[in-house]
Amino acid sequence: MTDATPVLRLEGIVKTFPGVRALDGVDLELRPGEVHALMGENGAGKSTLMKVLGGILQPNEGRILIDEAPVVMTSPLEAKGKGVVFIHQELSLADELSVAENIFLGELPRKRFGRVDWTRLYATTDAILKTLNVRFDARTRVGDLSIANQQMVEIARALTVSPRAVIFDEPTASLTDAEKVVLFDVIEDLKAKGVGIIYISHRMEEIFRITDRISVLRDGQYRGTLRTAETTEDEVTQLMIGRSLDLSRSPVRHALGKVALEVRGLSCGHLYRDVSFSVREGEVLGFYGLVGAGRTEIAETLFGLRTPSAGSIRVNGDEVRIGSPVDAIRHGIGLVPEDRKGQGLVLGMNCRDNMTLPQVDDLSTGPFVSDGAEVAIFDQYRDRLDIRTPGWRQIVGNLSGGNQQKIVIGKWLSMRPQVLIVDEPTRGIDVGSKSEIHNLIRDLAAQGYAVIVISSEMPEVLHVSDRIAAMYSGRIMRTFAAEEVTEDSLIQAISGLEPEKVA
Ligand SMILES: Nc1ncnc2c1ncn2[C@@H]1O[C@H](COP(=O)(O)OP(=O)(O)OP(=O)(O)O)[C@@H](O)[C@H]1O
Ligand SMILES: [Mg+2]
């Protein structure tokens, strides 16, 4: 990073929505060759600011300057033309189109007479994909890709021009560690070329690993910029949420009840094999492993989204067959899915209804809940999870990414299934709310619920779990009690170095 003139400057940006002053006079400066973190709580205004910069939203007030000259960004394509590329928090790809078409959408290479030059399109795309080390090609249909790979397509899209500035809005939320390494390499390359990078993430370790400066927003206001090398996580947190976090509080361990869920010899094709575990009432069982180890697939099987090829599932001692989510809910099993956008929310519906409507349509035979009671449930979880919205009538699609996640989490917590499975509970959640979600999980257990937490964050599993099942390549390698587990032994187990000891 140099102290050269900024590539980009935002001055006094104001953006309002009905009932919300999302940005209240924000300034930001981006220098060539720097990675600049933009941090703030869920709903602080990060994505909105970037949408203004990327030509997706028009500000009510304020100026954008590129090389100190004011510009107006009226569309994403125009922003891209001016060298500002935006990689979104919400994936904005067309499922039915190929990778190549998505990458060059609106700018497909053409031959004379306007016909699309497919040969050139695929060749150019494959060349970009090669630099990203991905295992799919230009012709692949985007809908057939995993979320992580779709994210890589978004990234590839940014590399089609020679950008001045690239915005990454929570790019690593669904990436594997290997893909993260590729992404960080891409960022290094861009940096070396003098491109300015704005990087949004709630993951402190990434922020401290790759950024040069950190700017903080709070409630739509600019709170300051820190040099990463000269600051600490605590100082950043202070600036973000106005207080320090007490992370020392270790969870209370309490007596466990009877076995609520017991899984024996469960297999599902090549996804996972011969998986056995049980969870007691009052217990939190953590599942730790690399992305792709089979954790999510086990959760999906327990929730009736996948059919096991072998094995048994018992709830309260009785063997059950779970053919669909309706069955799962009937047996008292709930799932907060990893992909909350796809599986957990109706974006066009308001906050209250998203939180309180039964998960599955034909479950409407459940107990009748009055409107007032629904609002009360919503209010309770809004306060507890600190969901930022002007009111329950707000359409969920208008909430910030993290606040949408909180709605899904609140919904499942309020349904209080006997066995609750939460897949990556704090992905995309800010540091303050993260510890509150951990507390809620521990509270549920204390009340006698059985909870399964799947997480890729080691501090998280270590913090919330009573026991931890370490998975590698579709198998449980070892199950640790909280008292005996160490970081080293956990890493060893998920790397496939230590086989499950036969009991
Ligand atoms: N289209 C919209 N209509 C109404 N309100 C909106 C709209 N878009 C954003 N908001 C509101 O503006 C505020 C800022 O949202 P924004 O998405 O910028 O937050 P964020 O900092 O990116 O949070 P997160 O970390 O959760 O992604 C929030 O209160 C959000 O609900
Ligand atoms: Mg956001």
PDB file of N, CA, C and O in Angstrom, residues 263-327:
ATOM      1  N   VAL A 263     -28.465 -42.279  16.257  1.00  0.00           N
ATOM      2  CA  VAL A 263     -28.235 -42.634  14.863  1.00  0.00           C
ATOM      3  C   VAL A 263     -27.243 -43.790  14.838  1.00  0.00           C
ATOM      4  O   VAL A 263     -26.207 -43.733  15.494  1.00  0.00           O
ATOM      5  N   ARG A 264     -27.594 -44.855  14.110  1.00  0.00           N
ATOM      6  CA  ARG A 264     -26.721 -46.045  14.055  1.00  0.00           C
ATOM      7  C   ARG A 264     -26.439 -46.441  12.618  1.00  0.00           C
ATOM      8  O   ARG A 264     -27.375 -46.653  11.841  1.00  0.00           O
ATOM      9  N   GLY A 265     -25.180 -46.526  12.282  1.00  0.00           N
ATOM     10  CA  GLY A 265     -24.765 -47.058  10.980  1.00  0.00           C
ATOM     11  C   GLY A 265     -25.374 -46.347   9.787  1.00  0.00           C
ATOM     12  O   GLY A 265     -25.633 -46.956   8.746  1.00  0.00           O
ATOM     13  N   LEU A 266     -25.606 -45.072   9.913  1.00  0.00           N
ATOM     14  CA  LEU A 266     -26.271 -44.337   8.843  1.00  0.00           C
ATOM     15  C   LEU A 266     -25.297 -44.091   7.679  1.00  0.00           C
ATOM     16  O   LEU A 266     -24.160 -43.661   7.886  1.00  0.00           O
ATOM     17  N   SER A 267     -25.783 -44.389   6.472  1.00  0.00           N
ATOM     18  CA  SER A 267     -24.978 -44.143   5.279  1.00  0.00           C
ATOM     19  C   SER A 267     -25.844 -43.480   4.234  1.00  0.00           C
ATOM     20  O   SER A 267     -27.066 -43.674   4.217  1.00  0.00           O
ATOM     21  N   CYS A 268     -25.227 -42.734   3.363  1.00  0.00           N
ATOM     22  CA  CYS A 268     -25.955 -42.120   2.255  1.00  0.00           C
ATOM     23  C   CYS A 268     -25.020 -42.085   1.065  1.00  0.00           C
ATOM     24  O   CYS A 268     -24.217 -41.159   0.914  1.00  0.00           O
ATOM     25  N   GLY A 269     -25.145 -43.139   0.247  1.00  0.00           N
ATOM     26  CA  GLY A 269     -24.307 -43.246  -0.954  1.00  0.00           C
ATOM     27  C   GLY A 269     -22.841 -42.986  -0.629  1.00  0.00           C
ATOM     28  O   GLY A 269     -22.305 -43.480   0.351  1.00  0.00           O
ATOM     29  N   HIS A 270     -22.226 -42.124  -1.453  1.00  0.00           N
ATOM     30  CA  HIS A 270     -20.821 -41.817  -1.232  1.00  0.00           C
ATOM     31  C   HIS A 270     -20.656 -40.583  -0.333  1.00  0.00           C
ATOM     32  O   HIS A 270     -19.555 -40.153  -0.057  1.00  0.00           O
ATOM     33  N   LEU A 271     -21.794 -40.019   0.139  1.00  0.00           N
ATOM     34  CA  LEU A 271     -21.715 -38.750   0.878  1.00  0.00           C
ATOM     35  C   LEU A 271     -21.177 -38.931   2.301  1.00  0.00           C
ATOM     36  O   LEU A 271     -20.387 -38.147   2.791  1.00  0.00           O
ATOM     37  N   TYR A 272     -21.685 -39.996   2.957  1.00  0.00           N
ATOM     38  CA  TYR A 272     -21.118 -40.350   4.257  1.00  0.00           C
ATOM     39  C   TYR A 272     -21.429 -41.818   4.518  1.00  0.00           C
ATOM     40  O   TYR A 272     -22.359 -42.380   3.929  1.00  0.00           O
ATOM     41  N   ARG A 273     -20.621 -42.441   5.377  1.00  0.00           N
ATOM     42  CA  ARG A 273     -20.740 -43.875   5.578  1.00  0.00           C
ATOM     43  C   ARG A 273     -20.709 -44.242   7.046  1.00  0.00           C
ATOM     44  O   ARG A 273     -19.895 -43.717   7.811  1.00  0.00           O
ATOM     45  N   ASP A 274     -21.607 -45.145   7.426  1.00  0.00           N
ATOM     46  CA  ASP A 274     -21.550 -45.797   8.722  1.00  0.00           C
ATOM     47  C   ASP A 274     -21.375 -44.800   9.879  1.00  0.00           C
ATOM     48  O   ASP A 274     -20.466 -44.919  10.691  1.00  0.00           O
ATOM     49  N   VAL A 275     -22.276 -43.849   9.907  1.00  0.00           N
ATOM     50  CA  VAL A 275     -22.190 -42.801  10.920  1.00  0.00           C
ATOM     51  C   VAL A 275     -23.072 -43.163  12.115  1.00  0.00           C
ATOM     52  O   VAL A 275     -24.250 -43.483  11.947  1.00  0.00           O
ATOM     53  N   SER A 276     -22.503 -43.168  13.303  1.00  0.00           N
ATOM     54  CA  SER A 276     -23.259 -43.455  14.517  1.00  0.00           C
ATOM     55  C   SER A 276     -22.980 -42.387  15.567  1.00  0.00           C
ATOM     56  O   SER A 276     -21.827 -42.020  15.777  1.00  0.00           O
ATOM     57  N   PHE A 277     -24.039 -41.878  16.170  1.00  0.00           N
ATOM     58  CA  PHE A 277     -23.858 -40.942  17.280  1.00  0.00           C
ATOM     59  C   PHE A 277     -25.192 -40.801  18.002  1.00  0.00           C
ATOM     60  O   PHE A 277     -26.233 -41.238  17.500  1.00  0.00           O
ATOM     61  N   SER A 278     -25.148 -40.222  19.190  1.00  0.00           N
ATOM     62  CA  SER A 278     -26.406 -39.933  19.877  1.00  0.00           C
ATOM     63  C   SER A 278     -26.285 -38.571  20.544  1.00  0.00           C
ATOM     64  O   SER A 278     -25.191 -38.083  20.800  1.00  0.00           O
ATOM     65  N   VAL A 279     -27.443 -37.948  20.776  1.00  0.00           N
ATOM     66  CA  VAL A 279     -27.482 -36.656  21.478  1.00  0.00           C
ATOM     67  C   VAL A 279     -28.499 -36.768  22.591  1.00  0.00           C
ATOM     68  O   VAL A 279     -29.618 -37.260  22.383  1.00  0.00           O
ATOM     69  N   ARG A 280     -28.116 -36.335  23.777  1.00  0.00           N
ATOM     70  CA  ARG A 280     -29.027 -36.373  24.916  1.00  0.00           C
ATOM     71  C   ARG A 280     -29.771 -35.064  25.074  1.00  0.00           C
ATOM     72  O   ARG A 280     -29.343 -34.027  24.565  1.00  0.00           O
ATOM     73  N   GLU A 281     -30.851 -35.129  25.809  1.00  0.00           N
ATOM     74  CA  GLU A 281     -31.545 -33.899  26.182  1.00  0.00           C
ATOM     75  C   GLU A 281     -30.569 -33.051  26.989  1.00  0.00           C
ATOM     76  O   GLU A 281     -29.881 -33.566  27.871  1.00  0.00           O
ATOM     77  N   GLY A 282     -30.510 -31.794  26.671  1.00  0.00           N
ATOM     78  CA  GLY A 282     -29.619 -30.904  27.413  1.00  0.00           C
ATOM     79  C   GLY A 282     -28.198 -30.866  26.885  1.00  0.00           C
ATOM     80  O   GLY A 282     -27.336 -30.208  27.454  1.00  0.00           O
ATOM     81  N   GLU A 283     -27.982 -31.564  25.763  1.00  0.00           N
ATOM     82  CA  GLU A 283     -26.622 -31.654  25.257  1.00  0.00           C
ATOM     83  C   GLU A 283     -26.448 -30.914  23.925  1.00  0.00           C
ATOM     84  O   GLU A 283     -27.352 -30.895  23.102  1.00  0.00           O
ATOM     85  N   VAL A 284     -25.278 -30.316  23.745  1.00  0.00           N
ATOM     86  CA  VAL A 284     -24.929 -29.758  22.440  1.00  0.00           C
ATOM     87  C   VAL A 284     -23.831 -30.630  21.846  1.00  0.00           C
ATOM     88  O   VAL A 284     -22.752 -30.757  22.419  1.00  0.00           O
ATOM     89  N   LEU A 285     -24.154 -31.247  20.712  1.00  0.00           N
ATOM     90  CA  LEU A 285     -23.156 -32.055  20.014  1.00  0.00           C
ATOM     91  C   LEU A 285     -22.652 -31.247  18.821  1.00  0.00           C
ATOM     92  O   LEU A 285     -23.441 -30.848  17.963  1.00  0.00           O
ATOM     93  N   GLY A 286     -21.375 -30.980  18.802  1.00  0.00           N
ATOM     94  CA  GLY A 286     -20.800 -30.236  17.681  1.00  0.00           C
ATOM     95  C   GLY A 286     -20.317 -31.178  16.598  1.00  0.00           C
ATOM     96  O   GLY A 286     -19.824 -32.268  16.889  1.00  0.00           O
ATOM     97  N   PHE A 287     -20.480 -30.776  15.342  1.00  0.00           N
ATOM     98  CA  PHE A 287     -19.894 -31.511  14.222  1.00  0.00           C
ATOM     99  C   PHE A 287     -18.873 -30.607  13.580  1.00  0.00           C
ATOM    100  O   PHE A 287     -19.196 -29.537  13.089  1.00  0.00           O
ATOM    101  N   TYR A 288     -17.624 -31.056  13.613  1.00  0.00           N
ATOM    102  CA  TYR A 288     -16.566 -30.241  13.047  1.00  0.00           C
ATOM    103  C   TYR A 288     -15.890 -31.017  11.924  1.00  0.00           C
ATOM    104  O   TYR A 288     -15.753 -32.240  11.998  1.00  0.00           O
ATOM    105  N   GLY A 289     -15.496 -30.312  10.886  1.00  0.00           N
ATOM    106  CA  GLY A 289     -14.822 -30.974   9.776  1.00  0.00           C
ATOM    107  C   GLY A 289     -14.687 -29.996   8.638  1.00  0.00           C
ATOM    108  O   GLY A 289     -15.219 -28.894   8.695  1.00  0.00           O
ATOM    109  N   LEU A 290     -13.972 -30.402   7.625  1.00  0.00           N
ATOM    110  CA  LEU A 290     -13.823 -29.525   6.477  1.00  0.00           C
ATOM    111  C   LEU A 290     -15.121 -29.486   5.699  1.00  0.00           C
ATOM    112  O   LEU A 290     -15.936 -30.405   5.790  1.00  0.00           O
ATOM    113  N   VAL A 291     -15.312 -28.424   4.906  1.00  0.00           N
ATOM    114  CA  VAL A 291     -16.465 -28.369   4.032  1.00  0.00           C
ATOM    115  C   VAL A 291     -16.389 -29.581   3.112  1.00  0.00           C
ATOM    116  O   VAL A 291     -15.323 -29.891   2.592  1.00  0.00           O
ATOM    117  N   GLY A 292     -17.507 -30.293   2.959  1.00  0.00           N
ATOM    118  CA  GLY A 292     -17.478 -31.479   2.106  1.00  0.00           C
ATOM    119  C   GLY A 292     -17.236 -32.768   2.873  1.00  0.00           C
ATOM    120  O   GLY A 292     -17.230 -33.846   2.295  1.00  0.00           O
ATOM    121  N   ALA A 293     -17.079 -32.675   4.197  1.00  0.00           N
ATOM    122  CA  ALA A 293     -16.825 -33.889   4.990  1.00  0.00           C
ATOM    123  C   ALA A 293     -18.096 -34.706   5.202  1.00  0.00           C
ATOM    124  O   ALA A 293     -18.038 -35.833   5.670  1.00  0.00           O
ATOM    125  N   GLY A 294     -19.254 -34.137   4.864  1.00  0.00           N
ATOM    126  CA  GLY A 294     -20.501 -34.886   4.986  1.00  0.00           C
ATOM    127  C   GLY A 294     -21.421 -34.403   6.097  1.00  0.00           C
ATOM    128  O   GLY A 294     -22.501 -34.950   6.297  1.00  0.00           O
ATOM    129  N   ARG A 295     -21.017 -33.366   6.796  1.00  0.00           N
ATOM    130  CA  ARG A 295     -21.809 -32.898   7.943  1.00  0.00           C
ATOM    131  C   ARG A 295     -23.190 -32.404   7.528  1.00  0.00           C
ATOM    132  O   ARG A 295     -24.206 -32.782   8.107  1.00  0.00           O
ATOM    133  N   THR A 296     -23.209 -31.524   6.517  1.00  0.00           N
ATOM    134  CA  THR A 296     -24.487 -30.974   6.065  1.00  0.00           C
ATOM    135  C   THR A 296     -25.395 -32.076   5.538  1.00  0.00           C
ATOM    136  O   THR A 296     -26.606 -32.073   5.775  1.00  0.00           O
ATOM    137  N   GLU A 297     -24.808 -33.053   4.869  1.00  0.00           N
ATOM    138  CA  GLU A 297     -25.610 -34.145   4.295  1.00  0.00           C
ATOM    139  C   GLU A 297     -26.248 -34.986   5.399  1.00  0.00           C
ATOM    140  O   GLU A 297     -27.373 -35.458   5.243  1.00  0.00           O
ATOM    141  N   ILE A 298     -25.560 -35.173   6.505  1.00  0.00           N
ATOM    142  CA  ILE A 298     -26.162 -35.906   7.628  1.00  0.00           C
ATOM    143  C   ILE A 298     -27.359 -35.106   8.158  1.00  0.00           C
ATOM    144  O   ILE A 298     -28.445 -35.642   8.378  1.00  0.00           O
ATOM    145  N   ALA A 299     -27.154 -33.802   8.319  1.00  0.00           N
ATOM    146  CA  ALA A 299     -28.235 -32.942   8.805  1.00  0.00           C
ATOM    147  C   ALA A 299     -29.430 -33.024   7.867  1.00  0.00           C
ATOM    148  O   ALA A 299     -30.578 -33.152   8.291  1.00  0.00           O
ATOM    149  N   GLU A 300     -29.159 -32.979   6.572  1.00  0.00           N
ATOM    150  CA  GLU A 300     -30.254 -33.029   5.593  1.00  0.00           C
ATOM    151  C   GLU A 300     -30.990 -34.362   5.644  1.00  0.00           C
ATOM    152  O   GLU A 300     -32.196 -34.419   5.432  1.00  0.00           O
ATOM    153  N   THR A 301     -30.281 -35.429   5.941  1.00  0.00           N
ATOM    154  CA  THR A 301     -30.929 -36.731   6.062  1.00  0.00           C
ATOM    155  C   THR A 301     -31.854 -36.743   7.289  1.00  0.00           C
ATOM    156  O   THR A 301     -32.998 -37.190   7.210  1.00  0.00           O
ATOM    157  N   LEU A 302     -31.354 -36.236   8.392  1.00  0.00           N
ATOM    158  CA  LEU A 302     -32.165 -36.221   9.611  1.00  0.00           C
ATOM    159  C   LEU A 302     -33.408 -35.351   9.443  1.00  0.00           C
ATOM    160  O   LEU A 302     -34.419 -35.553  10.094  1.00  0.00           O
ATOM    161  N   PHE A 303     -33.320 -34.388   8.535  1.00  0.00           N
ATOM    162  CA  PHE A 303     -34.460 -33.498   8.312  1.00  0.00           C
ATOM    163  C   PHE A 303     -35.315 -33.958   7.119  1.00  0.00           C
ATOM    164  O   PHE A 303     -36.198 -33.247   6.667  1.00  0.00           O
ATOM    165  N   GLY A 304     -35.046 -35.155   6.609  1.00  0.00           N
ATOM    166  CA  GLY A 304     -35.900 -35.711   5.557  1.00  0.00           C
ATOM    167  C   GLY A 304     -35.638 -35.167   4.171  1.00  0.00           C
ATOM    168  O   GLY A 304     -36.460 -35.333   3.271  1.00  0.00           O
ATOM    169  N   LEU A 305     -34.509 -34.521   3.970  1.00  0.00           N
ATOM    170  CA  LEU A 305     -34.199 -33.986   2.644  1.00  0.00           C
ATOM    171  C   LEU A 305     -33.368 -34.955   1.803  1.00  0.00           C
ATOM    172  O   LEU A 305     -33.188 -34.756   0.609  1.00  0.00           O
ATOM    173  N   ARG A 306     -32.844 -35.986   2.464  1.00  0.00           N
ATOM    174  CA  ARG A 306     -32.102 -37.027   1.758  1.00  0.00           C
ATOM    175  C   ARG A 306     -32.540 -38.373   2.302  1.00  0.00           C
ATOM    176  O   ARG A 306     -32.914 -38.473   3.468  1.00  0.00           O
ATOM    177  N   THR A 307     -32.476 -39.395   1.451  1.00  0.00           N
ATOM    178  CA  THR A 307     -32.858 -40.724   1.899  1.00  0.00           C
ATOM    179  C   THR A 307     -31.607 -41.527   2.191  1.00  0.00           C
ATOM    180  O   THR A 307     -30.753 -41.667   1.312  1.00  0.00           O
ATOM    181  N   PRO A 308     -31.473 -42.049   3.403  1.00  0.00           N
ATOM    182  CA  PRO A 308     -30.266 -42.822   3.722  1.00  0.00           C
ATOM    183  C   PRO A 308     -30.269 -44.152   2.984  1.00  0.00           C
ATOM    184  O   PRO A 308     -31.331 -44.709   2.686  1.00  0.00           O
ATOM    185  N   SER A 309     -29.089 -44.676   2.677  1.00  0.00           N
ATOM    186  CA  SER A 309     -29.028 -45.974   2.005  1.00  0.00           C
ATOM    187  C   SER A 309     -28.922 -47.110   3.026  1.00  0.00           C
ATOM    188  O   SER A 309     -29.145 -48.266   2.692  1.00  0.00           O
ATOM    189  N   ALA A 310     -28.574 -46.794   4.250  1.00  0.00           N
ATOM    190  CA  ALA A 310     -28.520 -47.808   5.302  1.00  0.00           C
ATOM    191  C   ALA A 310     -28.559 -47.120   6.653  1.00  0.00           C
ATOM    192  O   ALA A 310     -28.321 -45.921   6.750  1.00  0.00           O
ATOM    193  N   GLY A 311     -28.885 -47.919   7.685  1.00  0.00           N
ATOM    194  CA  GLY A 311     -28.806 -47.386   9.039  1.00  0.00           C
ATOM    195  C   GLY A 311     -30.155 -47.047   9.645  1.00  0.00           C
ATOM    196  O   GLY A 311     -31.188 -47.155   8.986  1.00  0.00           O
ATOM    197  N   SER A 312     -30.123 -46.659  10.912  1.00  0.00           N
ATOM    198  CA  SER A 312     -31.373 -46.375  11.608  1.00  0.00           C
ATOM    199  C   SER A 312     -31.300 -45.061  12.380  1.00  0.00           C
ATOM    200  O   SER A 312     -30.222 -44.610  12.769  1.00  0.00           O
ATOM    201  N   ILE A 313     -32.479 -44.469  12.563  1.00  0.00           N
ATOM    202  CA  ILE A 313     -32.592 -43.231  13.338  1.00  0.00           C
ATOM    203  C   ILE A 313     -33.648 -43.475  14.427  1.00  0.00           C
ATOM    204  O   ILE A 313     -34.751 -43.946  14.126  1.00  0.00           O
ATOM    205  N   ARG A 314     -33.297 -43.218  15.663  1.00  0.00           N
ATOM    206  CA  ARG A 314     -34.259 -43.350  16.749  1.00  0.00           C
ATOM    207  C   ARG A 314     -34.465 -42.013  17.431  1.00  0.00           C
ATOM    208  O   ARG A 314     -33.509 -41.299  17.709  1.00  0.00           O
ATOM    209  N   VAL A 315     -35.733 -41.696  17.677  1.00  0.00           N
ATOM    210  CA  VAL A 315     -36.071 -40.497  18.442  1.00  0.00           C
ATOM    211  C   VAL A 315     -36.752 -40.963  19.713  1.00  0.00           C
ATOM    212  O   VAL A 315     -37.719 -41.738  19.658  1.00  0.00           O
ATOM    213  N   ASN A 316     -36.247 -40.560  20.852  1.00  0.00           N
ATOM    214  CA  ASN A 316     -36.768 -41.012  22.152  1.00  0.00           C
ATOM    215  C   ASN A 316     -36.863 -42.532  22.236  1.00  0.00           C
ATOM    216  O   ASN A 316     -37.816 -43.074  22.789  1.00  0.00           O
ATOM    217  N   GLY A 317     -35.922 -43.205  21.600  1.00  0.00           N
ATOM    218  CA  GLY A 317     -35.894 -44.659  21.687  1.00  0.00           C
ATOM    219  C   GLY A 317     -36.679 -45.388  20.612  1.00  0.00           C
ATOM    220  O   GLY A 317     -36.501 -46.588  20.432  1.00  0.00           O
ATOM    221  N   ASP A 318     -37.534 -44.692  19.894  1.00  0.00           N
ATOM    222  CA  ASP A 318     -38.329 -45.363  18.860  1.00  0.00           C
ATOM    223  C   ASP A 318     -37.710 -45.144  17.482  1.00  0.00           C
ATOM    224  O   ASP A 318     -37.374 -44.010  17.118  1.00  0.00           O
ATOM    225  N   GLU A 319     -37.612 -46.219  16.720  1.00  0.00           N
ATOM    226  CA  GLU A 319     -37.072 -46.067  15.374  1.00  0.00           C
ATOM    227  C   GLU A 319     -38.074 -45.302  14.508  1.00  0.00           C
ATOM    228  O   GLU A 319     -39.276 -45.552  14.554  1.00  0.00           O
ATOM    229  N   VAL A 320     -37.554 -44.335  13.756  1.00  0.00           N
ATOM    230  CA  VAL A 320     -38.445 -43.533  12.912  1.00  0.00           C
ATOM    231  C   VAL A 320     -37.945 -43.547  11.466  1.00  0.00           C
ATOM    232  O   VAL A 320     -36.762 -43.762  11.212  1.00  0.00           O
ATOM    233  N   ARG A 321     -38.916 -43.334  10.559  1.00  0.00           N
ATOM    234  CA  ARG A 321     -38.544 -43.142   9.157  1.00  0.00           C
ATOM    235  C   ARG A 321     -38.855 -41.698   8.816  1.00  0.00           C
ATOM    236  O   ARG A 321     -39.965 -41.232   9.057  1.00  0.00           O
ATOM    237  N   ILE A 322     -37.867 -41.008   8.303  1.00  0.00           N
ATOM    238  CA  ILE A 322     -38.063 -39.588   8.014  1.00  0.00           C
ATOM    239  C   ILE A 322     -37.981 -39.389   6.512  1.00  0.00           C
ATOM    240  O   ILE A 322     -36.897 -39.341   5.938  1.00  0.00           O
ATOM    241  N   GLY A 323     -39.156 -39.311   5.886  1.00  0.00           N
ATOM    242  CA  GLY A 323     -39.176 -39.235   4.432  1.00  0.00           C
ATOM    243  C   GLY A 323     -39.235 -37.814   3.902  1.00  0.00           C
ATOM    244  O   GLY A 323     -39.032 -37.575   2.715  1.00  0.00           O
ATOM    245  N   SER A 324     -39.530 -36.864   4.788  1.00  0.00           N
ATOM    246  CA  SER A 324     -39.696 -35.478   4.338  1.00  0.00           C
ATOM    247  C   SER A 324     -39.539 -34.553   5.542  1.00  0.00           C
ATOM    248  O   SER A 324     -39.592 -35.012   6.682  1.00  0.00           O
ATOM    249  N   PRO A 325     -39.358 -33.256   5.300  1.00  0.00           N
ATOM    250  CA  PRO A 325     -39.275 -32.314   6.423  1.00  0.00           C
ATOM    251  C   PRO A 325     -40.521 -32.364   7.313  1.00  0.00           C
ATOM    252  O   PRO A 325     -40.425 -32.178   8.524  1.00  0.00           O
ATOM    253  N   VAL A 326     -41.681 -32.653   6.693  1.00  0.00           N
ATOM    254  CA  VAL A 326     -42.898 -32.743   7.507  1.00  0.00           C
ATOM    255  C   VAL A 326     -42.741 -33.858   8.548  1.00  0.00           C
ATOM    256  O   VAL A 326     -43.057 -33.677   9.729  1.00  0.00           O
ATOM    257  N   ASP A 327     -42.228 -35.015   8.102  1.00  0.00           N
ATOM    258  CA  ASP A 327     -41.967 -36.120   9.040  1.00  0.00           C
ATOM    259  C   ASP A 327     -41.004 -35.674  10.137  1.00  0.00           C
ATOM    260  O   ASP A 327     -41.206 -35.946  11.315  1.00  0.00           O
TER     261      ASP A 327
END
